[in-house]
Short mmCIF file of C-alpha atoms in Angstrom, two decimals:
data_model
loop_
_atom_site.label_atom_id
_atom_site.label_comp_id
_atom_site.label_asym_id
_atom_site.label_seq_id
_atom_site.Cartn_x
_atom_site.Cartn_y
_atom_site.Cartn_z
CA MET A 13 -159.55 11.89 90.36
CA ARG A 14 -160.11 12.04 94.12
CA PRO A 15 -162.77 11.04 96.67
CA PHE A 16 -165.94 13.10 96.34
CA SER A 17 -165.90 13.78 100.09
CA LYS A 18 -162.82 15.98 99.61
CA ASP A 19 -164.67 18.11 97.07
CA VAL A 20 -167.66 18.41 99.40
CA GLU A 21 -165.39 19.62 102.20
CA GLN A 22 -163.52 22.05 99.93
CA TYR A 23 -166.44 23.61 98.10
CA GLN A 24 -169.31 23.35 100.57
CA GLN A 25 -167.54 23.98 103.86
CA LYS A 26 -164.41 26.00 103.04
CA GLU A 27 -165.56 27.96 99.99
CA GLN A 28 -169.26 28.01 101.00
CA ARG A 29 -170.54 26.98 97.57
CA SER A 30 -173.49 24.75 96.79
CA LEU A 31 -172.91 21.44 95.00
CA TRP A 32 -175.28 20.17 92.33
CA GLN A 33 -175.54 16.40 91.98
CA LEU A 34 -177.03 15.05 88.76
CA LYS A 35 -178.42 11.52 88.71
CA LEU A 36 -177.87 10.21 85.20
CA ASN A 37 -180.70 8.75 83.16
CA THR A 38 -179.24 5.77 81.28
CA GLU A 39 -179.05 1.99 81.21
CA GLN A 40 -177.22 0.17 84.00
CA GLU A 41 -174.62 -1.32 81.63
CA ASN A 42 -173.80 2.17 80.32
CA LEU A 43 -173.29 3.41 83.87
CA ARG A 44 -171.00 0.47 84.54
CA LEU A 45 -168.90 1.35 81.48
CA PHE A 46 -168.81 4.98 82.66
CA GLN A 47 -167.61 3.90 86.12
CA LEU A 48 -164.86 1.72 84.64
CA HIS A 49 -163.51 4.65 82.65
CA LEU A 50 -163.59 6.80 85.78
CA TRP A 51 -161.67 4.13 87.67
CA GLU A 52 -158.91 4.27 85.04
CA LEU A 53 -158.41 7.94 85.92
CA LYS A 54 -158.00 7.23 89.64
CA GLY A 55 -154.94 8.94 91.07
CA ILE A 56 -154.17 10.88 87.89
CA GLU A 57 -153.26 14.54 88.35
CA LEU A 58 -154.63 16.42 85.36
CA THR A 59 -152.54 19.20 83.84
CA TYR A 60 -154.99 22.06 83.47
CA TYR A 61 -155.05 23.80 80.10
CA PHE A 62 -157.69 26.49 80.37
CA GLN A 63 -157.64 27.43 76.69
CA SER A 64 -158.12 23.91 75.30
CA TYR A 65 -158.38 20.89 77.56
CA ASN A 66 -159.47 20.80 81.18
CA CYS A 67 -161.42 18.72 83.70
CA ALA A 68 -164.74 19.86 82.21
CA THR A 69 -163.59 18.64 78.78
CA ILE A 70 -162.80 15.19 80.17
CA THR A 71 -166.16 15.04 81.96
CA LEU A 72 -168.04 15.93 78.77
CA GLU A 73 -166.17 13.32 76.74
CA LEU A 74 -166.82 10.66 79.38
CA LEU A 75 -170.53 11.50 79.27
CA ALA A 76 -170.39 10.85 75.51
CA LEU A 77 -170.15 7.16 76.47
CA LEU A 78 -173.76 7.49 77.61
CA ASP A 79 -174.99 9.68 74.75
CA SER A 80 -172.76 10.70 71.84
CA ASP A 81 -175.07 13.62 71.00
CA ILE A 82 -173.52 15.49 73.92
CA LEU A 83 -170.40 16.12 71.79
CA LYS A 84 -172.46 18.59 69.76
CA TYR A 85 -171.92 20.96 72.68
CA ARG A 86 -168.14 20.56 72.75
CA ASP A 87 -166.71 24.03 72.12
CA LYS A 88 -163.14 25.32 72.09
CA ILE A 89 -163.40 26.20 75.78
CA ILE A 90 -165.60 24.15 78.11
CA THR A 91 -166.56 25.07 81.67
CA PRO A 92 -168.35 22.99 84.33
CA VAL A 93 -171.55 24.95 83.66
CA ASP A 94 -171.28 24.00 79.98
CA VAL A 95 -171.20 20.33 81.01
CA VAL A 96 -174.34 20.73 83.15
CA LYS A 97 -176.16 22.53 80.33
CA ALA A 98 -175.14 19.92 77.75
CA THR A 99 -176.17 17.04 80.02
CA THR A 100 -179.56 18.67 80.49
CA MET A 101 -180.00 19.36 76.76
CA VAL A 102 -179.52 15.69 75.79
CA GLU A 103 -181.89 14.64 78.60
CA LEU A 104 -179.31 12.62 80.51
CA VAL A 105 -180.45 14.05 83.85
CA GLU A 106 -182.98 11.99 85.78
CA LYS A 107 -182.83 13.85 89.08
CA ILE A 108 -181.07 16.85 90.62
CA ASP A 109 -179.99 17.12 94.25
CA VAL A 110 -178.43 20.25 95.72
CA ILE A 111 -176.01 20.07 98.64
CA ALA A 112 -176.38 23.58 100.03
CA SER A 113 -173.66 25.40 101.91
CA ASP A 114 -174.64 27.34 105.02
CA LEU A 115 -174.07 30.61 103.14
CA TRP A 116 -176.44 29.68 100.32
CA LEU A 117 -179.00 28.25 102.72
CA GLY A 118 -178.84 31.39 104.84
CA ASN A 119 -179.47 33.58 101.80
CA VAL A 120 -182.40 31.45 100.62
CA ILE A 121 -184.16 31.51 103.98
CA TYR A 122 -183.34 35.14 104.78
CA ASN A 123 -185.06 36.26 101.57
CA GLU A 124 -188.16 34.23 102.47
CA LEU A 125 -188.51 35.56 106.01
CA ASN A 126 -190.49 38.63 106.95
CA HIS A 127 -188.24 39.13 109.96
CA ILE A 128 -185.61 41.75 109.20
CA ASN A 129 -184.44 42.54 112.74
CA ILE A 130 -182.46 39.51 113.91
CA ALA A 131 -182.61 40.47 117.61
CA GLU A 132 -186.41 40.78 117.53
CA PHE A 133 -186.65 37.57 115.54
CA LEU A 134 -184.70 35.63 118.17
CA SER A 135 -186.42 37.19 121.18
CA GLU A 136 -189.84 36.45 119.70
CA TYR A 137 -189.22 32.73 119.31
CA SER A 138 -186.43 31.79 121.74
CA SER A 139 -188.91 31.09 124.54
CA ASN A 140 -191.26 29.05 122.37
CA VAL A 141 -189.47 27.05 119.69
CA GLU A 142 -192.69 25.22 118.79
CA GLN A 143 -193.94 28.38 117.03
CA LEU A 144 -191.15 28.20 114.49
CA SER A 145 -191.70 27.12 110.92
CA HIS A 146 -189.23 24.68 109.38
CA PHE A 147 -187.57 27.61 107.58
CA ASP A 148 -187.26 29.54 110.86
CA LYS A 149 -185.72 26.59 112.71
CA ILE A 150 -183.02 26.05 110.10
CA TYR A 151 -182.20 29.76 109.95
CA ILE A 152 -181.98 30.19 113.73
CA ASN A 153 -179.79 27.09 113.87
CA LEU A 154 -177.43 28.80 111.40
CA LEU A 155 -177.43 31.95 113.53
CA LEU A 156 -176.62 30.04 116.71
CA GLN A 157 -173.54 28.51 115.07
CA ASN A 158 -172.04 32.00 115.14
CA GLN A 159 -172.53 33.31 118.65
CA ASN A 160 -171.40 36.81 117.63
CA ALA A 161 -174.58 37.13 115.55
CA VAL A 162 -176.93 36.64 118.50
CA ASN A 163 -177.35 38.38 121.82
CA LEU A 164 -178.00 35.34 124.00
CA SER A 165 -176.13 33.70 126.85
CA SER A 166 -174.16 30.51 126.20
CA ASP A 167 -176.71 28.53 128.26
CA GLU A 168 -179.61 29.87 126.18
CA ILE A 169 -177.74 29.09 122.98
CA SER A 170 -177.03 25.50 124.09
CA ARG A 171 -180.67 24.97 125.10
CA LEU A 172 -181.96 26.29 121.79
CA GLN A 173 -179.46 24.27 119.76
CA ASP A 174 -180.42 21.03 121.50
CA LYS A 175 -184.12 21.69 120.98
CA LEU A 176 -183.71 22.76 117.35
CA LYS A 177 -181.54 19.75 116.53
CA LEU A 178 -184.25 17.36 117.72
CA ASP A 179 -187.02 19.25 115.92
CA ILE A 180 -185.15 19.49 112.61
CA GLN A 181 -184.28 15.78 112.70
CA SER A 182 -187.92 14.91 113.38
CA GLU A 183 -188.94 16.93 110.30
CA ASP A 184 -186.67 15.16 107.82
CA ASP A 185 -189.63 14.74 105.48
CA LYS A 186 -189.65 18.52 104.99
CA VAL A 187 -187.14 19.33 102.28
CA ILE A 188 -186.05 22.74 101.04
CA ASP A 189 -185.92 22.43 97.25
CA LEU A 190 -183.03 24.52 95.93
CA THR A 191 -183.12 23.24 92.35
CA ASN A 192 -185.05 26.34 91.24
CA TYR A 193 -182.93 28.76 93.26
CA LYS A 194 -179.99 30.25 91.31
CA ASN A 195 -180.02 27.54 88.65
CA PRO A 196 -176.65 27.36 86.78
CA THR A 197 -178.32 26.16 83.57
CA LEU A 198 -180.10 29.53 83.31
CA THR A 199 -176.91 31.62 83.24
CA PRO A 200 -175.63 33.09 79.96
CA GLN A 201 -172.72 31.31 78.30
CA ASP A 202 -169.27 32.26 79.57
CA SER A 203 -167.79 33.66 76.32
CA ALA A 204 -169.15 36.80 74.70
CA PHE A 205 -168.85 38.96 71.61
CA SER A 206 -170.19 42.52 71.51
CA LEU A 207 -170.43 45.52 69.22
CA ALA A 208 -170.76 48.98 70.74
CA MET A 209 -171.57 52.27 68.98
CA PHE A 210 -170.92 55.55 70.81
CA ASN A 211 -171.64 59.21 70.23
CA SER A 212 -169.55 61.57 72.34
CA ARG A 213 -169.87 65.30 72.88
CA PHE A 214 -166.61 66.98 73.76
CA ASP A 215 -165.58 70.64 73.63
CA ASN A 216 -168.76 71.64 71.73
CA SER A 217 -168.20 69.01 69.03
CA ASP A 218 -169.61 65.53 68.40
CA PHE A 219 -167.77 62.44 67.23
CA ASN A 220 -168.72 58.80 66.76
CA SER A 221 -166.78 55.67 67.65
CA ALA A 222 -167.23 51.90 67.66
CA LYS A 223 -165.72 49.10 69.72
CA LEU A 224 -165.54 45.35 69.16
CA ARG A 225 -165.19 43.14 72.23
CA PHE A 226 -164.34 39.48 72.67
CA LEU A 227 -164.58 37.99 76.17
CA THR A 228 -162.95 34.59 76.57
CA ALA A 229 -164.70 33.77 79.85
CA GLY A 230 -166.74 35.65 82.41
CA HIS A 231 -169.67 38.04 82.66
CA PHE A 232 -170.30 41.76 83.10
CA LEU A 233 -171.88 43.68 85.95
CA SER A 234 -174.56 44.75 83.47
CA SER A 235 -175.20 41.10 82.51
CA ASP A 236 -178.15 39.03 83.71
CA ASN A 237 -176.65 37.90 87.03
CA ARG A 238 -179.88 36.79 88.70
CA GLN A 239 -178.70 33.18 88.88
CA TYR A 240 -175.56 34.08 90.84
CA LEU A 241 -175.62 34.31 94.63
CA SER A 242 -174.61 37.98 94.47
CA GLU A 243 -173.89 40.68 91.92
CA SER A 244 -170.45 40.31 90.39
CA GLU A 245 -168.27 40.83 87.35
CA LEU A 246 -165.60 38.46 86.04
CA LEU A 247 -163.44 39.12 82.99
CA MET A 248 -160.72 36.73 81.85
CA GLY A 249 -159.14 37.34 78.48
CA ASN A 250 -161.19 40.43 77.61
CA VAL A 251 -160.04 41.99 74.30
CA VAL A 252 -161.47 45.26 72.92
CA PHE A 253 -160.64 46.88 69.57
CA ASP A 254 -161.37 50.53 68.81
CA ILE A 255 -162.62 51.13 65.25
CA ASP A 256 -161.78 54.52 63.73
CA SER A 257 -164.02 54.85 60.66
CA ILE A 258 -162.64 58.27 59.74
CA ASN A 259 -159.03 57.15 59.47
CA ASN A 260 -159.93 53.54 58.56
CA ASN A 261 -157.93 52.30 61.52
CA ILE A 262 -158.38 49.52 64.09
CA GLU A 263 -156.25 49.47 67.23
CA LEU A 264 -156.13 47.53 70.48
CA ASP A 265 -158.09 49.45 73.09
CA GLU A 266 -158.16 47.02 76.02
CA LEU A 267 -156.64 43.70 77.01
CA THR A 268 -157.89 42.57 80.40
CA VAL A 269 -155.96 39.61 81.73
CA TYR A 270 -158.08 39.32 84.88
CA LYS A 271 -160.76 41.40 86.53
CA VAL A 272 -163.14 40.45 89.30
CA LYS A 273 -165.66 42.60 91.13
CA SER A 274 -167.47 40.68 93.87
CA LEU A 275 -170.39 42.36 95.66
CA PRO A 276 -171.77 39.88 98.24
CA VAL A 277 -174.15 41.21 100.88
CA SER A 278 -173.93 40.31 104.54
CA VAL A 279 -176.66 37.98 105.76
CA ALA A 280 -176.46 37.06 109.45
CA PRO A 281 -174.44 35.20 110.55
CA PHE A 282 -172.23 35.70 107.47
CA PHE A 283 -170.27 38.96 107.22
CA ASN A 284 -169.00 39.69 103.72
CA LEU A 285 -166.84 42.43 102.26
CA SER A 286 -166.94 43.47 98.63
CA SER A 287 -163.75 43.54 96.61
CA GLU A 288 -162.33 44.37 93.20
CA VAL A 289 -159.10 43.36 91.43
CA TYR A 290 -157.92 44.41 87.97
CA PHE A 291 -154.84 43.52 85.94
CA GLY A 292 -154.49 44.42 82.30
CA TYR A 293 -154.22 47.10 79.64
CA LYS A 294 -157.11 49.55 79.45
CA PRO A 295 -158.00 53.10 78.37
CA LYS A 296 -157.75 55.89 80.94
CA TYR A 297 -158.73 59.52 80.56
CA THR A 298 -156.14 62.30 80.36
CA SER A 299 -156.83 65.75 81.82
CA GLU A 300 -158.39 66.66 78.43
CA LEU A 301 -160.60 63.54 78.74
CA LYS A 302 -158.95 61.84 75.81
CA GLU A 303 -158.54 58.09 76.11
CA LYS A 304 -155.01 56.70 76.39
CA SER A 305 -154.50 52.99 77.08
CA VAL A 306 -152.07 52.08 79.87
CA LEU A 307 -151.14 49.09 82.00
CA GLU A 308 -153.07 48.92 85.27
CA LEU A 309 -152.83 46.88 88.45
CA SER A 310 -155.45 47.88 91.01
CA GLY A 311 -157.64 46.62 93.81
CA GLY A 312 -160.23 47.78 96.28
CA VAL A 313 -162.50 46.76 99.13
CA GLY A 314 -165.90 47.93 100.29
CA LYS A 315 -169.38 46.83 101.26
CA ALA A 316 -172.57 45.84 99.47
CA TYR A 317 -176.13 46.13 100.76
CA GLN A 318 -179.43 44.54 99.81
CA PHE A 319 -182.33 47.01 99.99
CA HIS A 320 -184.67 44.55 98.28
CA ARG A 321 -184.07 41.15 96.73
CA ASP A 322 -183.77 42.94 93.36
CA VAL A 323 -182.03 46.12 94.55
CA HIS A 324 -178.39 46.11 95.62
CA GLY A 325 -176.08 49.01 96.42
CA TYR A 326 -172.34 49.08 97.04
CA PHE A 327 -169.27 51.22 97.62
CA LEU A 328 -165.60 50.43 97.00
CA PHE A 329 -162.37 52.23 97.87
CA GLY A 330 -159.10 51.24 96.26
CA VAL A 331 -155.63 52.05 95.03
CA GLY A 332 -153.70 51.10 91.94
CA LEU A 333 -150.70 51.56 89.71
CA ILE A 334 -150.82 52.67 86.07
CA ALA A 335 -147.88 52.74 83.70
CA ASN A 336 -146.89 53.35 80.10
CA ILE A 337 -143.50 53.15 78.40
CA THR A 338 -142.16 56.32 80.02
CA ARG A 339 -143.66 56.57 83.50
CA ALA A 340 -145.65 54.93 86.27
CA GLU A 341 -147.92 56.46 88.91
CA PHE A 342 -150.10 55.41 91.82
CA PHE A 343 -153.73 56.48 92.09
CA SER A 344 -156.65 56.19 94.48
CA LYS A 345 -160.27 55.58 93.53
CA ALA A 346 -163.78 55.30 94.92
CA HIS A 347 -166.97 53.79 93.48
CA VAL A 348 -170.60 54.03 94.60
CA GLY A 349 -173.21 52.11 92.65
CA LEU A 350 -176.68 50.62 92.47
CA ASN A 351 -177.92 47.52 90.59
CA ILE A 352 -181.64 46.94 90.04
CA ASN A 353 -183.25 43.91 88.38
CA MET A 354 -186.51 45.15 86.88
CA LEU A 355 -189.59 43.87 85.07
CA PHE A 356 -189.55 42.39 81.56
CA ASP A 357 -186.01 40.99 81.91
CA THR A 358 -184.36 44.39 82.20
CA LYS A 359 -181.61 45.64 84.47
CA PHE A 360 -180.52 49.11 85.58
CA ASN A 361 -176.97 49.94 86.69
CA ILE A 362 -175.65 53.27 87.90
CA GLU A 363 -172.15 53.94 89.23
CA TYR A 364 -170.35 57.11 90.29
CA SER A 365 -166.56 56.87 90.14
CA TYR A 366 -163.93 59.24 91.48
CA GLU A 367 -160.23 58.89 90.76
CA ASN A 368 -157.32 60.93 92.07
CA ARG A 369 -154.09 60.93 90.10
CA ALA A 370 -152.56 64.04 91.62
CA LEU A 371 -149.08 63.21 90.35
CA TRP A 372 -150.33 62.26 86.87
CA GLU A 373 -151.25 64.70 84.12
CA SER A 374 -154.98 64.02 84.51
CA GLY A 375 -155.32 64.87 88.21
CA LYS A 376 -158.83 64.35 89.57
CA LEU A 377 -161.52 62.66 87.47
CA ALA A 378 -165.19 61.94 88.13
CA SER A 379 -167.57 59.83 86.02
CA LEU A 380 -171.22 58.84 86.19
CA ASP A 381 -172.10 55.66 84.24
CA ILE A 382 -175.70 54.58 83.62
CA ASN A 383 -176.71 51.36 81.84
CA LEU A 384 -180.13 49.99 80.97
CA SER A 385 -179.96 46.41 79.69
CA TRP A 386 -182.63 44.18 78.18
CA PHE A 387 -182.23 40.40 77.93
CA PRO A 388 -184.48 39.16 75.08
CA HIS A 389 -182.80 35.75 75.28
CA GLN A 390 -180.61 33.95 77.80
CA ASP A 391 -177.52 34.56 75.64
CA TRP A 392 -178.36 37.99 74.19
CA SER A 393 -178.38 41.46 75.71
CA ILE A 394 -179.06 44.95 74.36
CA THR A 395 -177.75 47.86 76.42
CA LEU A 396 -178.25 51.61 76.32
CA SER A 397 -175.37 53.34 78.08
CA SER A 398 -174.58 56.86 79.17
CA ARG A 399 -171.42 58.35 80.63
CA THR A 400 -170.75 61.84 81.93
CA SER A 401 -167.13 62.55 82.84
CA ARG A 402 -165.47 65.62 84.30
CA SER A 403 -161.85 66.53 84.86
CA GLU A 404 -160.51 69.71 86.41
CA ILE A 405 -160.61 71.50 83.05
CA VAL A 406 -163.16 69.89 80.72
CA ASP A 407 -166.40 67.86 80.54
CA LEU A 408 -167.41 64.96 78.29
CA SER A 409 -170.71 63.19 77.70
CA ARG A 410 -171.25 59.94 75.81
CA ILE A 411 -174.21 57.77 74.90
CA GLY A 412 -173.94 54.28 73.47
CA PHE A 413 -175.77 51.27 72.10
CA ILE A 414 -174.29 47.81 72.82
CA VAL A 415 -175.34 44.41 71.50
CA THR A 416 -173.81 41.37 73.22
CA LYS A 417 -173.99 37.71 72.21
CA HIS A 418 -172.87 35.05 74.71
CA PHE A 419 -171.70 31.73 73.31
#
């Protein structure tokens, strides 16, 4: 337990996250009992056990003092989002307040403005601040905090800041409601189970395969990520089994310890790079485009762009190390992709990947992956996938059908 002000500073200012405050709907004596239990935890440093007992678990069990029904939502692994969802489900929430970081606020306002060219936007209004809407004033104030984002003299910046500060303070009755913007209660659950069926065409012959996946925590790039600030992928404890129906055999295909792909876009005055990190055991193609699982440690950086609020593109360049029992090799890679959120709760992903393992038996490899996902329910997704891969000596094409249940 620690003062809330430290969390506000850490998450809102340093990490540029938004904080959601939930006012609890219960009797005063219940709140008093809740506060007394919190006071008992003052100064205690909690040992964090991700797989069983963590700070979210303690929070959920404390909330059971107010409504025991909340324990119905106590799973093996509990995250902070699970606590928010459970509190909402048992109707313990009376009111929600959002403490927005500058990054989140900038994204909200930028998407609402018709002004795309920042220089024109500033020059149009800098001489007449009174023309600005409340949205415009807050956004320009954010821009002026980073002088590199604006082409104005220091005197002009100071004059505008002083004027905007007075105007914004005089309009305190105008509130930007962020409770319906990127709502965490609308995200799919963090754990997932999926079944995938594939048909592959290779060397003028067809063969079928199936894969079972269990994801301990995270989400996929093809998931419904509309409630996140930017497109991303997070896999922690991702286990995939390959099912060979011909030989009646099941073997470990993938064991991802940690993977993150973050694709934030730059919104003035915030410059963001995209990045990717992977550590685990995963299948890689040989020169004959046969899958062989190896250990991999890799990373990359790049840039993401927003062409429309529902259309995002990106590129990433990276390097990595792969190894099996007998050898280890470095490789370089490049990715170019596009993510589109479409009508009727559907999503389209396309990514072209190029990998160079000149010292490895597979040499140069190129793949084009296409996914079309439908989200009939918050915790369900159905995906049609297609992959076309090419090495220096052979081609492979694969189509698949994937059903995923988040829980």
